[in-house]
């Protein structure tokens, strides 16, 4: 029975590794920034699951503590990436508003001249 569980854990680790690879490809390819942030979050979650499966497979309890710490770090990283993403969005939107106002001002100026 012990051999069956070891085989099951090994198969689970291979599947999780493939999932991690797919998430890495999505984080690289995008196409949007939000896709990348979600992929990074998914990679963090998958890594935590891998660490927990390894804790069961190896019988090492301290790996669960490592997984909990990694969860907190992953959460903070996603919050930071989200803040950066929102900041870039607001900056881009402000530039678009300024350009629209400048174009509107130029049109008014042309209309006033005879």
PDB file of N, CA and C in Angstrom:
ATOM      1  N   UNK A   1       0.813  -1.189   0.000  1.00  0.00           N
ATOM      2  CA  UNK A   1       0.000   0.000   0.000  1.00  0.00           C
ATOM      3  C   UNK A   1       0.861   1.259   0.000  1.00  0.00           C
ATOM      4  N   UNK A   2       1.988   1.220   0.692  1.00  0.00           N
ATOM      5  CA  UNK A   2       2.880   2.367   0.767  1.00  0.00           C
ATOM      6  C   UNK A   2       3.442   2.710  -0.614  1.00  0.00           C
ATOM      7  N   UNK A   3       3.732   1.702  -1.409  1.00  0.00           N
ATOM      8  CA  UNK A   3       4.253   1.905  -2.770  1.00  0.00           C
ATOM      9  C   UNK A   3       3.217   2.581  -3.656  1.00  0.00           C
ATOM     10  N   UNK A   4       1.944   2.250  -3.458  1.00  0.00           N
ATOM     11  CA  UNK A   4       0.872   2.852  -4.254  1.00  0.00           C
ATOM     12  C   UNK A   4       0.767   4.354  -3.958  1.00  0.00           C
ATOM     13  N   UNK A   5       0.872   4.723  -2.672  1.00  0.00           N
ATOM     14  CA  UNK A   5       0.820   6.142  -2.323  1.00  0.00           C
ATOM     15  C   UNK A   5       2.023   6.900  -2.884  1.00  0.00           C
ATOM     16  N   UNK A   6       3.180   6.285  -2.828  1.00  0.00           N
ATOM     17  CA  UNK A   6       4.379   6.925  -3.364  1.00  0.00           C
ATOM     18  C   UNK A   6       4.236   7.156  -4.869  1.00  0.00           C
ATOM     19  N   UNK A   7       3.682   6.189  -5.582  1.00  0.00           N
ATOM     20  CA  UNK A   7       3.443   6.347  -7.014  1.00  0.00           C
ATOM     21  C   UNK A   7       2.410   7.449  -7.269  1.00  0.00           C
ATOM     22  N   UNK A   8       1.363   7.489  -6.464  1.00  0.00           N
ATOM     23  CA  UNK A   8       0.335   8.518  -6.603  1.00  0.00           C
ATOM     24  C   UNK A   8       0.916   9.912  -6.373  1.00  0.00           C
ATOM     25  N   UNK A   9       1.733  10.061  -5.340  1.00  0.00           N
ATOM     26  CA  UNK A   9       2.360  11.358  -5.060  1.00  0.00           C
ATOM     27  C   UNK A   9       3.306  11.760  -6.193  1.00  0.00           C
ATOM     28  N   UNK A  10       4.032  10.801  -6.728  1.00  0.00           N
ATOM     29  CA  UNK A  10       4.950  11.100  -7.830  1.00  0.00           C
ATOM     30  C   UNK A  10       4.186  11.564  -9.064  1.00  0.00           C
ATOM     31  N   UNK A  11       3.098  10.896  -9.371  1.00  0.00           N
ATOM     32  CA  UNK A  11       2.272  11.301 -10.519  1.00  0.00           C
ATOM     33  C   UNK A  11       1.692  12.696 -10.267  1.00  0.00           C
ATOM     34  N   UNK A  12       1.254  12.949  -9.043  1.00  0.00           N
ATOM     35  CA  UNK A  12       0.714  14.273  -8.710  1.00  0.00           C
ATOM     36  C   UNK A  12       1.778  15.352  -8.878  1.00  0.00           C
ATOM     37  N   UNK A  13       3.009  15.050  -8.478  1.00  0.00           N
ATOM     38  CA  UNK A  13       4.092  16.028  -8.636  1.00  0.00           C
ATOM     39  C   UNK A  13       4.385  16.302 -10.110  1.00  0.00           C
ATOM     40  N   UNK A  14       4.328  15.278 -10.943  1.00  0.00           N
ATOM     41  CA  UNK A  14       4.566  15.473 -12.376  1.00  0.00           C
ATOM     42  C   UNK A  14       3.464  16.347 -12.977  1.00  0.00           C
ATOM     43  N   UNK A  15       2.218  16.059 -12.621  1.00  0.00           N
ATOM     44  CA  UNK A  15       1.095  16.858 -13.139  1.00  0.00           C
ATOM     45  C   UNK A  15       1.195  18.302 -12.654  1.00  0.00           C
ATOM     46  N   UNK A  16       1.536  18.490 -11.396  1.00  0.00           N
ATOM     47  CA  UNK A  16       1.693  19.845 -10.865  1.00  0.00           C
ATOM     48  C   UNK A  16       2.865  20.573 -11.520  1.00  0.00           C
ATOM     49  N   UNK A  17       3.918  19.830 -11.826  1.00  0.00           N
ATOM     50  CA  UNK A  17       5.046  20.439 -12.538  1.00  0.00           C
ATOM     51  C   UNK A  17       4.654  20.906 -13.931  1.00  0.00           C
ATOM     52  N   UNK A  18       3.844  20.108 -14.613  1.00  0.00           N
ATOM     53  CA  UNK A  18       3.354  20.516 -15.930  1.00  0.00           C
ATOM     54  C   UNK A  18       2.439  21.735 -15.822  1.00  0.00           C
ATOM     55  N   UNK A  19       1.620  21.769 -14.782  1.00  0.00           N
ATOM     56  CA  UNK A  19       0.766  22.928 -14.548  1.00  0.00           C
ATOM     57  C   UNK A  19       1.604  24.178 -14.297  1.00  0.00           C
ATOM     58  N   UNK A  20       2.671  24.010 -13.537  1.00  0.00           N
ATOM     59  CA  UNK A  20       3.580  25.120 -13.265  1.00  0.00           C
ATOM     60  C   UNK A  20       4.223  25.625 -14.551  1.00  0.00           C
ATOM     61  N   UNK A  21       4.591  24.711 -15.427  1.00  0.00           N
ATOM     62  CA  UNK A  21       5.181  25.094 -16.712  1.00  0.00           C
ATOM     63  C   UNK A  21       4.178  25.854 -17.574  1.00  0.00           C
ATOM     64  N   UNK A  22       2.935  25.403 -17.605  1.00  0.00           N
ATOM     65  CA  UNK A  22       1.889  26.101 -18.374  1.00  0.00           C
ATOM     66  C   UNK A  22       1.651  27.503 -17.823  1.00  0.00           C
ATOM     67  N   UNK A  23       1.661  27.633 -16.508  1.00  0.00           N
ATOM     68  CA  UNK A  23       1.491  28.955 -15.900  1.00  0.00           C
ATOM     69  C   UNK A  23       2.661  29.872 -16.232  1.00  0.00           C
ATOM     70  N   UNK A  24       3.859  29.311 -16.265  1.00  0.00           N
ATOM     71  CA  UNK A  24       5.028  30.101 -16.629  1.00  0.00           C
ATOM     72  C   UNK A  24       4.918  30.598 -18.063  1.00  0.00           C
ATOM     73  N   UNK A  25       4.446  29.750 -18.947  1.00  0.00           N
ATOM     74  CA  UNK A  25       4.255  30.178 -20.341  1.00  0.00           C
ATOM     75  C   UNK A  25       3.216  31.291 -20.430  1.00  0.00           C
ATOM     76  N   UNK A  26       2.134  31.182 -19.669  1.00  0.00           N
ATOM     77  CA  UNK A  26       1.106  32.230 -19.682  1.00  0.00           C
ATOM     78  C   UNK A  26       1.658  33.529 -19.110  1.00  0.00           C
ATOM     79  N   UNK A  27       2.504  33.435 -18.091  1.00  0.00           N
ATOM     80  CA  UNK A  27       3.094  34.640 -17.508  1.00  0.00           C
ATOM     81  C   UNK A  27       4.046  35.321 -18.489  1.00  0.00           C
ATOM     82  N   UNK A  28       4.708  34.554 -19.318  1.00  0.00           N
ATOM     83  CA  UNK A  28       5.632  35.128 -20.293  1.00  0.00           C
ATOM     84  C   UNK A  28       4.879  35.698 -21.490  1.00  0.00           C
ATOM     85  N   UNK A  29       3.907  34.943 -22.004  1.00  0.00           N
ATOM     86  CA  UNK A  29       3.221  35.330 -23.233  1.00  0.00           C
ATOM     87  C   UNK A  29       2.152  36.390 -23.033  1.00  0.00           C
ATOM     88  N   UNK A  30       1.528  36.424 -21.878  1.00  0.00           N
ATOM     89  CA  UNK A  30       0.502  37.435 -21.643  1.00  0.00           C
ATOM     90  C   UNK A  30      -0.859  37.055 -22.183  1.00  0.00           C
ATOM     91  N   UNK A  31      -1.513  37.803 -22.975  1.00  0.00           N
ATOM     92  CA  UNK A  31      -1.145  39.039 -23.657  1.00  0.00           C
ATOM     93  C   UNK A  31      -1.335  40.287 -22.801  1.00  0.00           C
ATOM     94  N   UNK A  32      -2.192  40.240 -21.797  1.00  0.00           N
ATOM     95  CA  UNK A  32      -2.412  41.424 -20.960  1.00  0.00           C
ATOM     96  C   UNK A  32      -1.666  41.274 -19.647  1.00  0.00           C
ATOM     97  N   UNK A  33      -1.515  42.403 -18.978  1.00  0.00           N
ATOM     98  CA  UNK A  33      -0.833  42.412 -17.689  1.00  0.00           C
ATOM     99  C   UNK A  33      -1.626  41.617 -16.654  1.00  0.00           C
ATOM    100  N   UNK A  34      -2.939  41.699 -16.719  1.00  0.00           N
ATOM    101  CA  UNK A  34      -3.753  40.956 -15.751  1.00  0.00           C
ATOM    102  C   UNK A  34      -3.570  39.449 -15.924  1.00  0.00           C
ATOM    103  N   UNK A  35      -3.393  38.997 -17.164  1.00  0.00           N
ATOM    104  CA  UNK A  35      -3.118  37.573 -17.390  1.00  0.00           C
ATOM    105  C   UNK A  35      -1.819  37.162 -16.717  1.00  0.00           C
ATOM    106  N   UNK A  36      -0.856  38.030 -16.787  1.00  0.00           N
ATOM    107  CA  UNK A  36       0.446  37.735 -16.169  1.00  0.00           C
ATOM    108  C   UNK A  36       0.337  37.681 -14.650  1.00  0.00           C
ATOM    109  N   UNK A  37      -0.402  38.621 -14.062  1.00  0.00           N
ATOM    110  CA  UNK A  37      -0.567  38.643 -12.601  1.00  0.00           C
ATOM    111  C   UNK A  37      -1.288  37.381 -12.128  1.00  0.00           C
ATOM    112  N   UNK A  38      -2.336  36.996 -12.838  1.00  0.00           N
ATOM    113  CA  UNK A  38      -3.072  35.786 -12.470  1.00  0.00           C
ATOM    114  C   UNK A  38      -2.183  34.553 -12.620  1.00  0.00           C
ATOM    115  N   UNK A  39      -1.352  34.519 -13.669  1.00  0.00           N
ATOM    116  CA  UNK A  39      -0.447  33.389 -13.858  1.00  0.00           C
ATOM    117  C   UNK A  39       0.583  33.309 -12.730  1.00  0.00           C
ATOM    118  N   UNK A  40       1.090  34.450 -12.300  1.00  0.00           N
ATOM    119  CA  UNK A  40       2.051  34.456 -11.181  1.00  0.00           C
ATOM    120  C   UNK A  40       1.380  33.973  -9.903  1.00  0.00           C
ATOM    121  N   UNK A  41       0.130  34.388  -9.683  1.00  0.00           N
ATOM    122  CA  UNK A  41      -0.615  33.918  -8.514  1.00  0.00           C
ATOM    123  C   UNK A  41      -0.822  32.407  -8.575  1.00  0.00           C
ATOM    124  N   UNK A  42      -1.188  31.917  -9.741  1.00  0.00           N
ATOM    125  CA  UNK A  42      -1.395  30.470  -9.916  1.00  0.00           C
ATOM    126  C   UNK A  42      -0.084  29.703  -9.708  1.00  0.00           C
ATOM    127  N   UNK A  43       1.025  30.284 -10.165  1.00  0.00           N
ATOM    128  CA  UNK A  43       2.323  29.628  -9.955  1.00  0.00           C
ATOM    129  C   UNK A  43       2.642  29.526  -8.472  1.00  0.00           C
ATOM    130  N   UNK A  44       2.339  30.576  -7.720  1.00  0.00           N
ATOM    131  CA  UNK A  44       2.573  30.539  -6.275  1.00  0.00           C
ATOM    132  C   UNK A  44       1.730  29.478  -5.591  1.00  0.00           C
ATOM    133  N   UNK A  45       0.472  29.384  -5.977  1.00  0.00           N
ATOM    134  CA  UNK A  45      -0.417  28.382  -5.398  1.00  0.00           C
ATOM    135  C   UNK A  45       0.050  26.976  -5.743  1.00  0.00           C
ATOM    136  N   UNK A  46       0.437  26.761  -6.996  1.00  0.00           N
ATOM    137  CA  UNK A  46       0.918  25.445  -7.425  1.00  0.00           C
ATOM    138  C   UNK A  46       2.199  25.062  -6.687  1.00  0.00           C
ATOM    139  N   UNK A  47       3.063  26.036  -6.472  1.00  0.00           N
ATOM    140  CA  UNK A  47       4.307  25.759  -5.743  1.00  0.00           C
ATOM    141  C   UNK A  47       4.015  25.341  -4.304  1.00  0.00           C
ATOM    142  N   UNK A  48       3.050  25.988  -3.681  1.00  0.00           N
ATOM    143  CA  UNK A  48       2.669  25.614  -2.311  1.00  0.00           C
ATOM    144  C   UNK A  48       2.129  24.188  -2.280  1.00  0.00           C
ATOM    145  N   UNK A  49       1.314  23.829  -3.264  1.00  0.00           N
ATOM    146  CA  UNK A  49       0.777  22.463  -3.323  1.00  0.00           C
ATOM    147  C   UNK A  49       1.908  21.454  -3.522  1.00  0.00           C
ATOM    148  N   UNK A  50       2.868  21.799  -4.375  1.00  0.00           N
ATOM    149  CA  UNK A  50       4.020  20.905  -4.601  1.00  0.00           C
ATOM    150  C   UNK A  50       4.794  20.699  -3.298  1.00  0.00           C
ATOM    151  N   UNK A  51       5.004  21.788  -2.559  1.00  0.00           N
ATOM    152  CA  UNK A  51       5.732  21.670  -1.293  1.00  0.00           C
ATOM    153  C   UNK A  51       4.962  20.786  -0.304  1.00  0.00           C
ATOM    154  N   UNK A  52       3.641  20.933  -0.271  1.00  0.00           N
ATOM    155  CA  UNK A  52       2.834  20.104   0.642  1.00  0.00           C
ATOM    156  C   UNK A  52       2.856  18.627   0.235  1.00  0.00           C
ATOM    157  N   UNK A  53       2.800  18.353  -1.060  1.00  0.00           N
ATOM    158  CA  UNK A  53       2.884  16.954  -1.520  1.00  0.00           C
ATOM    159  C   UNK A  53       4.254  16.376  -1.176  1.00  0.00           C
ATOM    160  N   UNK A  54       5.290  17.171  -1.345  1.00  0.00           N
ATOM    161  CA  UNK A  54       6.631  16.705  -0.966  1.00  0.00           C
ATOM    162  C   UNK A  54       6.725  16.448   0.534  1.00  0.00           C
ATOM    163  N   UNK A  55       6.027  17.268   1.334  1.00  0.00           N
ATOM    164  CA  UNK A  55       6.028  17.043   2.783  1.00  0.00           C
ATOM    165  C   UNK A  55       5.420  15.684   3.115  1.00  0.00           C
ATOM    166  N   UNK A  56       4.328  15.325   2.442  1.00  0.00           N
ATOM    167  CA  UNK A  56       3.729  14.003   2.664  1.00  0.00           C
ATOM    168  C   UNK A  56       4.623  12.897   2.140  1.00  0.00           C
ATOM    169  N   UNK A  57       5.188  13.113   0.949  1.00  0.00           N
ATOM    170  CA  UNK A  57       6.011  12.082   0.314  1.00  0.00           C
ATOM    171  C   UNK A  57       7.276  11.790   1.119  1.00  0.00           C
ATOM    172  N   UNK A  58       7.923  12.839   1.590  1.00  0.00           N
ATOM    173  CA  UNK A  58       9.174  12.668   2.331  1.00  0.00           C
ATOM    174  C   UNK A  58       8.958  12.480   3.833  1.00  0.00           C
ATOM    175  N   UNK A  59       7.745  12.762   4.315  1.00  0.00           N
ATOM    176  CA  UNK A  59       7.480  12.616   5.740  1.00  0.00           C
ATOM    177  C   UNK A  59       8.144  13.683   6.581  1.00  0.00           C
ATOM    178  N   UNK A  60       8.324  14.853   6.018  1.00  0.00           N
ATOM    179  CA  UNK A  60       8.987  15.960   6.714  1.00  0.00           C
ATOM    180  C   UNK A  60       7.953  17.038   7.034  1.00  0.00           C
ATOM    181  N   UNK A  61       7.679  17.231   8.315  1.00  0.00           N
ATOM    182  CA  UNK A  61       6.664  18.189   8.737  1.00  0.00           C
ATOM    183  C   UNK A  61       7.060  19.642   8.557  1.00  0.00           C
ATOM    184  N   UNK A  62       8.357  19.923   8.586  1.00  0.00           N
ATOM    185  CA  UNK A  62       8.794  21.317   8.470  1.00  0.00           C
ATOM    186  C   UNK A  62       8.483  21.906   7.094  1.00  0.00           C
ATOM    187  N   UNK A  63       8.281  21.051   6.085  1.00  0.00           N
ATOM    188  CA  UNK A  63       7.964  21.557   4.750  1.00  0.00           C
ATOM    189  C   UNK A  63       6.596  22.233   4.717  1.00  0.00           C
ATOM    190  N   UNK A  64       5.699  21.838   5.595  1.00  0.00           N
ATOM    191  CA  UNK A  64       4.397  22.503   5.672  1.00  0.00           C
ATOM    192  C   UNK A  64       4.579  23.930   6.186  1.00  0.00           C
ATOM    193  N   UNK A  65       5.503  24.122   7.137  1.00  0.00           N
ATOM    194  CA  UNK A  65       5.810  25.473   7.609  1.00  0.00           C
ATOM    195  C   UNK A  65       6.400  26.317   6.482  1.00  0.00           C
ATOM    196  N   UNK A  66       7.264  25.724   5.697  1.00  0.00           N
ATOM    197  CA  UNK A  66       7.836  26.419   4.543  1.00  0.00           C
ATOM    198  C   UNK A  66       6.731  26.806   3.567  1.00  0.00           C
ATOM    199  N   UNK A  67       5.766  25.915   3.364  1.00  0.00           N
ATOM    200  CA  UNK A  67       4.650  26.201   2.462  1.00  0.00           C
ATOM    201  C   UNK A  67       3.812  27.373   2.985  1.00  0.00           C
ATOM    202  N   UNK A  68       3.604  27.434   4.285  1.00  0.00           N
ATOM    203  CA  UNK A  68       2.826  28.543   4.850  1.00  0.00           C
ATOM    204  C   UNK A  68       3.547  29.874   4.666  1.00  0.00           C
ATOM    205  N   UNK A  69       4.845  29.882   4.880  1.00  0.00           N
ATOM    206  CA  UNK A  69       5.633  31.104   4.675  1.00  0.00           C
ATOM    207  C   UNK A  69       5.620  31.496   3.200  1.00  0.00           C
ATOM    208  N   UNK A  70       5.748  30.517   2.329  1.00  0.00           N
ATOM    209  CA  UNK A  70       5.716  30.790   0.899  1.00  0.00           C
ATOM    210  C   UNK A  70       4.349  31.332   0.479  1.00  0.00           C
ATOM    211  N   UNK A  71       3.275  30.876   1.110  1.00  0.00           N
ATOM    212  CA  UNK A  71       1.939  31.391   0.817  1.00  0.00           C
ATOM    213  C   UNK A  71       1.846  32.866   1.153  1.00  0.00           C
ATOM    214  N   UNK A  72       2.379  33.250   2.295  1.00  0.00           N
ATOM    215  CA  UNK A  72       2.351  34.663   2.681  1.00  0.00           C
ATOM    216  C   UNK A  72       3.170  35.508   1.722  1.00  0.00           C
ATOM    217  N   UNK A  73       4.338  35.025   1.331  1.00  0.00           N
ATOM    218  CA  UNK A  73       5.175  35.775   0.394  1.00  0.00           C
ATOM    219  C   UNK A  73       4.514  35.878  -0.983  1.00  0.00           C
ATOM    220  N   UNK A  74       3.879  34.819  -1.408  1.00  0.00           N
ATOM    221  CA  UNK A  74       3.187  34.836  -2.696  1.00  0.00           C
ATOM    222  C   UNK A  74       2.025  35.822  -2.674  1.00  0.00           C
ATOM    223  N   UNK A  75       1.291  35.859  -1.576  1.00  0.00           N
ATOM    224  CA  UNK A  75       0.193  36.804  -1.444  1.00  0.00           C
ATOM    225  C   UNK A  75       0.695  38.239  -1.515  1.00  0.00           C
ATOM    226  N   UNK A  76       1.774  38.533  -0.799  1.00  0.00           N
ATOM    227  CA  UNK A  76       2.329  39.882  -0.831  1.00  0.00           C
ATOM    228  C   UNK A  76       2.827  40.251  -2.225  1.00  0.00           C
ATOM    229  N   UNK A  77       3.414  39.300  -2.934  1.00  0.00           N
ATOM    230  CA  UNK A  77       3.891  39.564  -4.291  1.00  0.00           C
ATOM    231  C   UNK A  77       2.730  39.891  -5.224  1.00  0.00           C
ATOM    232  N   UNK A  78       1.633  39.172  -5.109  1.00  0.00           N
ATOM    233  CA  UNK A  78       0.473  39.439  -5.968  1.00  0.00           C
ATOM    234  C   UNK A  78      -0.157  40.782  -5.622  1.00  0.00           C
ATOM    235  N   UNK A  79      -0.201  41.127  -4.345  1.00  0.00           N
ATOM    236  CA  UNK A  79      -0.731  42.436  -3.955  1.00  0.00           C
ATOM    237  C   UNK A  79       0.146  43.539  -4.537  1.00  0.00           C
ATOM    238  N   UNK A  80       1.445  43.382  -4.464  1.00  0.00           N
ATOM    239  CA  UNK A  80       2.368  44.375  -5.009  1.00  0.00           C
ATOM    240  C   UNK A  80       2.212  44.489  -6.523  1.00  0.00           C
ATOM    241  N   UNK A  81       2.129  43.375  -7.218  1.00  0.00           N
ATOM    242  CA  UNK A  81       1.945  43.409  -8.671  1.00  0.00           C
ATOM    243  C   UNK A  81       0.619  44.060  -9.042  1.00  0.00           C
ATOM    244  N   UNK A  82      -0.404  43.812  -8.259  1.00  0.00           N
ATOM    245  CA  UNK A  82      -1.709  44.427  -8.523  1.00  0.00           C
ATOM    246  C   UNK A  82      -1.650  45.938  -8.334  1.00  0.00           C
ATOM    247  N   UNK A  83      -0.973  46.384  -7.290  1.00  0.00           N
ATOM    248  CA  UNK A  83      -0.821  47.826  -7.074  1.00  0.00           C
ATOM    249  C   UNK A  83      -0.069  48.473  -8.229  1.00  0.00           C
ATOM    250  N   UNK A  84       0.981  47.821  -8.703  1.00  0.00           N
ATOM    251  CA  UNK A  84       1.743  48.354  -9.831  1.00  0.00           C
ATOM    252  C   UNK A  84       0.869  48.401 -11.077  1.00  0.00           C
ATOM    253  N   UNK A  85       0.114  47.353 -11.305  1.00  0.00           N
ATOM    254  CA  UNK A  85      -0.772  47.275 -12.471  1.00  0.00           C
ATOM    255  C   UNK A  85      -1.825  48.384 -12.434  1.00  0.00           C
ATOM    256  N   UNK A  86      -2.414  48.622 -11.267  1.00  0.00           N
ATOM    257  CA  UNK A  86      -3.417  49.677 -11.130  1.00  0.00           C
ATOM    258  C   UNK A  86      -2.778  51.045 -11.328  1.00  0.00           C
ATOM    259  N   UNK A  87      -1.582  51.226 -10.786  1.00  0.00           N
ATOM    260  CA  UNK A  87      -0.876  52.500 -10.967  1.00  0.00           C
ATOM    261  C   UNK A  87      -0.558  52.780 -12.428  1.00  0.00           C
ATOM    262  N   UNK A  88      -0.117  51.766 -13.153  1.00  0.00           N
ATOM    263  CA  UNK A  88       0.161  51.945 -14.580  1.00  0.00           C
ATOM    264  C   UNK A  88      -1.113  52.273 -15.351  1.00  0.00           C
ATOM    265  N   UNK A  89      -2.220  51.651 -14.974  1.00  0.00           N
ATOM    266  CA  UNK A  89      -3.491  51.915 -15.638  1.00  0.00           C
ATOM    267  C   UNK A  89      -3.912  53.372 -15.435  1.00  0.00           C
ATOM    268  N   UNK A  90      -3.819  53.856 -14.199  1.00  0.00           N
ATOM    269  CA  UNK A  90      -4.204  55.235 -13.920  1.00  0.00           C
ATOM    270  C   UNK A  90      -3.286  56.223 -14.628  1.00  0.00           C
ATOM    271  N   UNK A  91      -2.000  55.910 -14.670  1.00  0.00           N
ATOM    272  CA  UNK A  91      -1.044  56.784 -15.364  1.00  0.00           C
ATOM    273  C   UNK A  91      -1.347  56.850 -16.861  1.00  0.00           C
ATOM    274  N   UNK A  92      -1.641  55.720 -17.457  1.00  0.00           N
ATOM    275  CA  UNK A  92      -1.966  55.661 -18.877  1.00  0.00           C
ATOM    276  C   UNK A  92      -3.259  56.417 -19.171  1.00  0.00           C
ATOM    277  N   UNK A  93      -4.227  56.268 -18.295  1.00  0.00           N
ATOM    278  CA  UNK A  93      -5.510  56.951 -18.471  1.00  0.00           C
ATOM    279  C   UNK A  93      -5.346  58.460 -18.345  1.00  0.00           C
ATOM    280  N   UNK A  94      -4.504  58.918 -17.408  1.00  0.00           N
ATOM    281  CA  UNK A  94      -4.268  60.351 -17.231  1.00  0.00           C
ATOM    282  C   UNK A  94      -3.594  60.939 -18.470  1.00  0.00           C
ATOM    283  N   UNK A  95      -2.658  60.216 -19.047  1.00  0.00           N
ATOM    284  CA  UNK A  95      -1.992  60.688 -20.265  1.00  0.00           C
ATOM    285  C   UNK A  95      -2.980  60.790 -21.422  1.00  0.00           C
ATOM    286  N   UNK A  96      -3.883  59.832 -21.516  1.00  0.00           N
ATOM    287  CA  UNK A  96      -4.894  59.870 -22.582  1.00  0.00           C
ATOM    288  C   UNK A  96      -5.826  61.062 -22.390  1.00  0.00           C
ATOM    289  N   UNK A  97      -6.193  61.360 -21.148  1.00  0.00           N
ATOM    290  CA  UNK A  97      -7.042  62.534 -20.881  1.00  0.00           C
ATOM    291  C   UNK A  97      -6.331  63.819 -21.248  1.00  0.00           C
ATOM    292  N   UNK A  98      -5.047  63.916 -20.902  1.00  0.00           N
ATOM    293  CA  UNK A  98      -4.280  65.119 -21.226  1.00  0.00           C
ATOM    294  C   UNK A  98      -4.175  65.299 -22.737  1.00  0.00           C
ATOM    295  N   UNK A  99      -3.960  64.228 -23.458  1.00  0.00           N
ATOM    296  CA  UNK A  99      -3.871  64.313 -24.907  1.00  0.00           C
ATOM    297  C   UNK A  99      -5.214  64.738 -25.506  1.00  0.00           C
ATOM    298  N   UNK A 100      -6.310  64.227 -24.970  1.00  0.00           N
ATOM    299  CA  UNK A 100      -7.639  64.607 -25.465  1.00  0.00           C
ATOM    300  C   UNK A 100      -7.931  66.069 -25.168  1.00  0.00           C
ATOM    301  N   UNK A 101      -7.540  66.537 -23.999  1.00  0.00           N
ATOM    302  CA  UNK A 101      -7.750  67.939 -23.651  1.00  0.00           C
ATOM    303  C   UNK A 101      -6.899  68.853 -24.528  1.00  0.00           C
ATOM    304  N   UNK A 102      -5.667  68.444 -24.812  1.00  0.00           N
ATOM    305  CA  UNK A 102      -4.801  69.246 -25.674  1.00  0.00           C
ATOM    306  C   UNK A 102      -5.369  69.317 -27.086  1.00  0.00           C
ATOM    307  N   UNK A 103      -5.884  68.219 -27.587  1.00  0.00           N
ATOM    308  CA  UNK A 103      -6.482  68.209 -28.924  1.00  0.00           C
ATOM    309  C   UNK A 103      -7.734  69.077 -28.947  1.00  0.00           C
ATOM    310  N   UNK A 104      -8.539  69.029 -27.907  1.00  0.00           N
ATOM    311  CA  UNK A 104      -9.744  69.847 -27.828  1.00  0.00           C
ATOM    312  C   UNK A 104      -9.396  71.324 -27.757  1.00  0.00           C
ATOM    313  N   UNK A 105      -8.351  71.643 -27.004  1.00  0.00           N
ATOM    314  CA  UNK A 105      -7.898  73.033 -26.886  1.00  0.00           C
ATOM    315  C   UNK A 105      -7.385  73.539 -28.236  1.00  0.00           C
ATOM    316  N   UNK A 106      -6.663  72.707 -28.957  1.00  0.00           N
ATOM    317  CA  UNK A 106      -6.158  73.085 -30.270  1.00  0.00           C
ATOM    318  C   UNK A 106      -7.302  73.312 -31.252  1.00  0.00           C
ATOM    319  N   UNK A 107      -8.346  72.499 -31.198  1.00  0.00           N
ATOM    320  CA  UNK A 107      -9.513  72.662 -32.069  1.00  0.00           C
ATOM    321  C   UNK A 107     -10.234  73.963 -31.774  1.00  0.00           C
ATOM    322  N   UNK A 108     -10.379  74.311 -30.505  1.00  0.00           N
ATOM    323  CA  UNK A 108     -11.020  75.569 -30.125  1.00  0.00           C
ATOM    324  C   UNK A 108     -10.207  76.749 -30.631  1.00  0.00           C
ATOM    325  N   UNK A 109      -8.906  76.643 -30.523  1.00  0.00           N
ATOM    326  CA  UNK A 109      -8.030  77.735 -30.949  1.00  0.00           C
ATOM    327  C   UNK A 109      -8.125  77.938 -32.449  1.00  0.00           C
ATOM    328  N   UNK A 110      -8.188  76.841 -33.212  1.00  0.00           N
ATOM    329  CA  UNK A 110      -8.331  76.923 -34.672  1.00  0.00           C
ATOM    330  C   UNK A 110      -9.691  77.491 -35.057  1.00  0.00           C
ATOM    331  N   UNK A 111     -10.726  77.164 -34.303  1.00  0.00           N
ATOM    332  CA  UNK A 111     -12.067  77.656 -34.613  1.00  0.00           C
ATOM    333  C   UNK A 111     -12.181  79.146 -34.339  1.00  0.00           C
ATOM    334  N   UNK A 112     -11.452  79.674 -33.360  1.00  0.00           N
ATOM    335  CA  UNK A 112     -11.511  81.085 -33.029  1.00  0.00           C
ATOM    336  C   UNK A 112     -10.775  81.943 -34.055  1.00  0.00           C
ATOM    337  N   UNK A 113      -9.761  81.430 -34.689  1.00  0.00           N
ATOM    338  CA  UNK A 113      -8.992  82.206 -35.665  1.00  0.00           C
ATOM    339  C   UNK A 113      -9.781  82.316 -36.973  1.00  0.00           C
ATOM    340  N   UNK A 114      -9.823  83.546 -37.568  1.00  0.00           N
ATOM    341  CA  UNK A 114     -10.558  83.710 -38.833  1.00  0.00           C
ATOM    342  C   UNK A 114      -9.828  83.173 -40.040  1.00  0.00           C
TER     343      UNK A 114
END
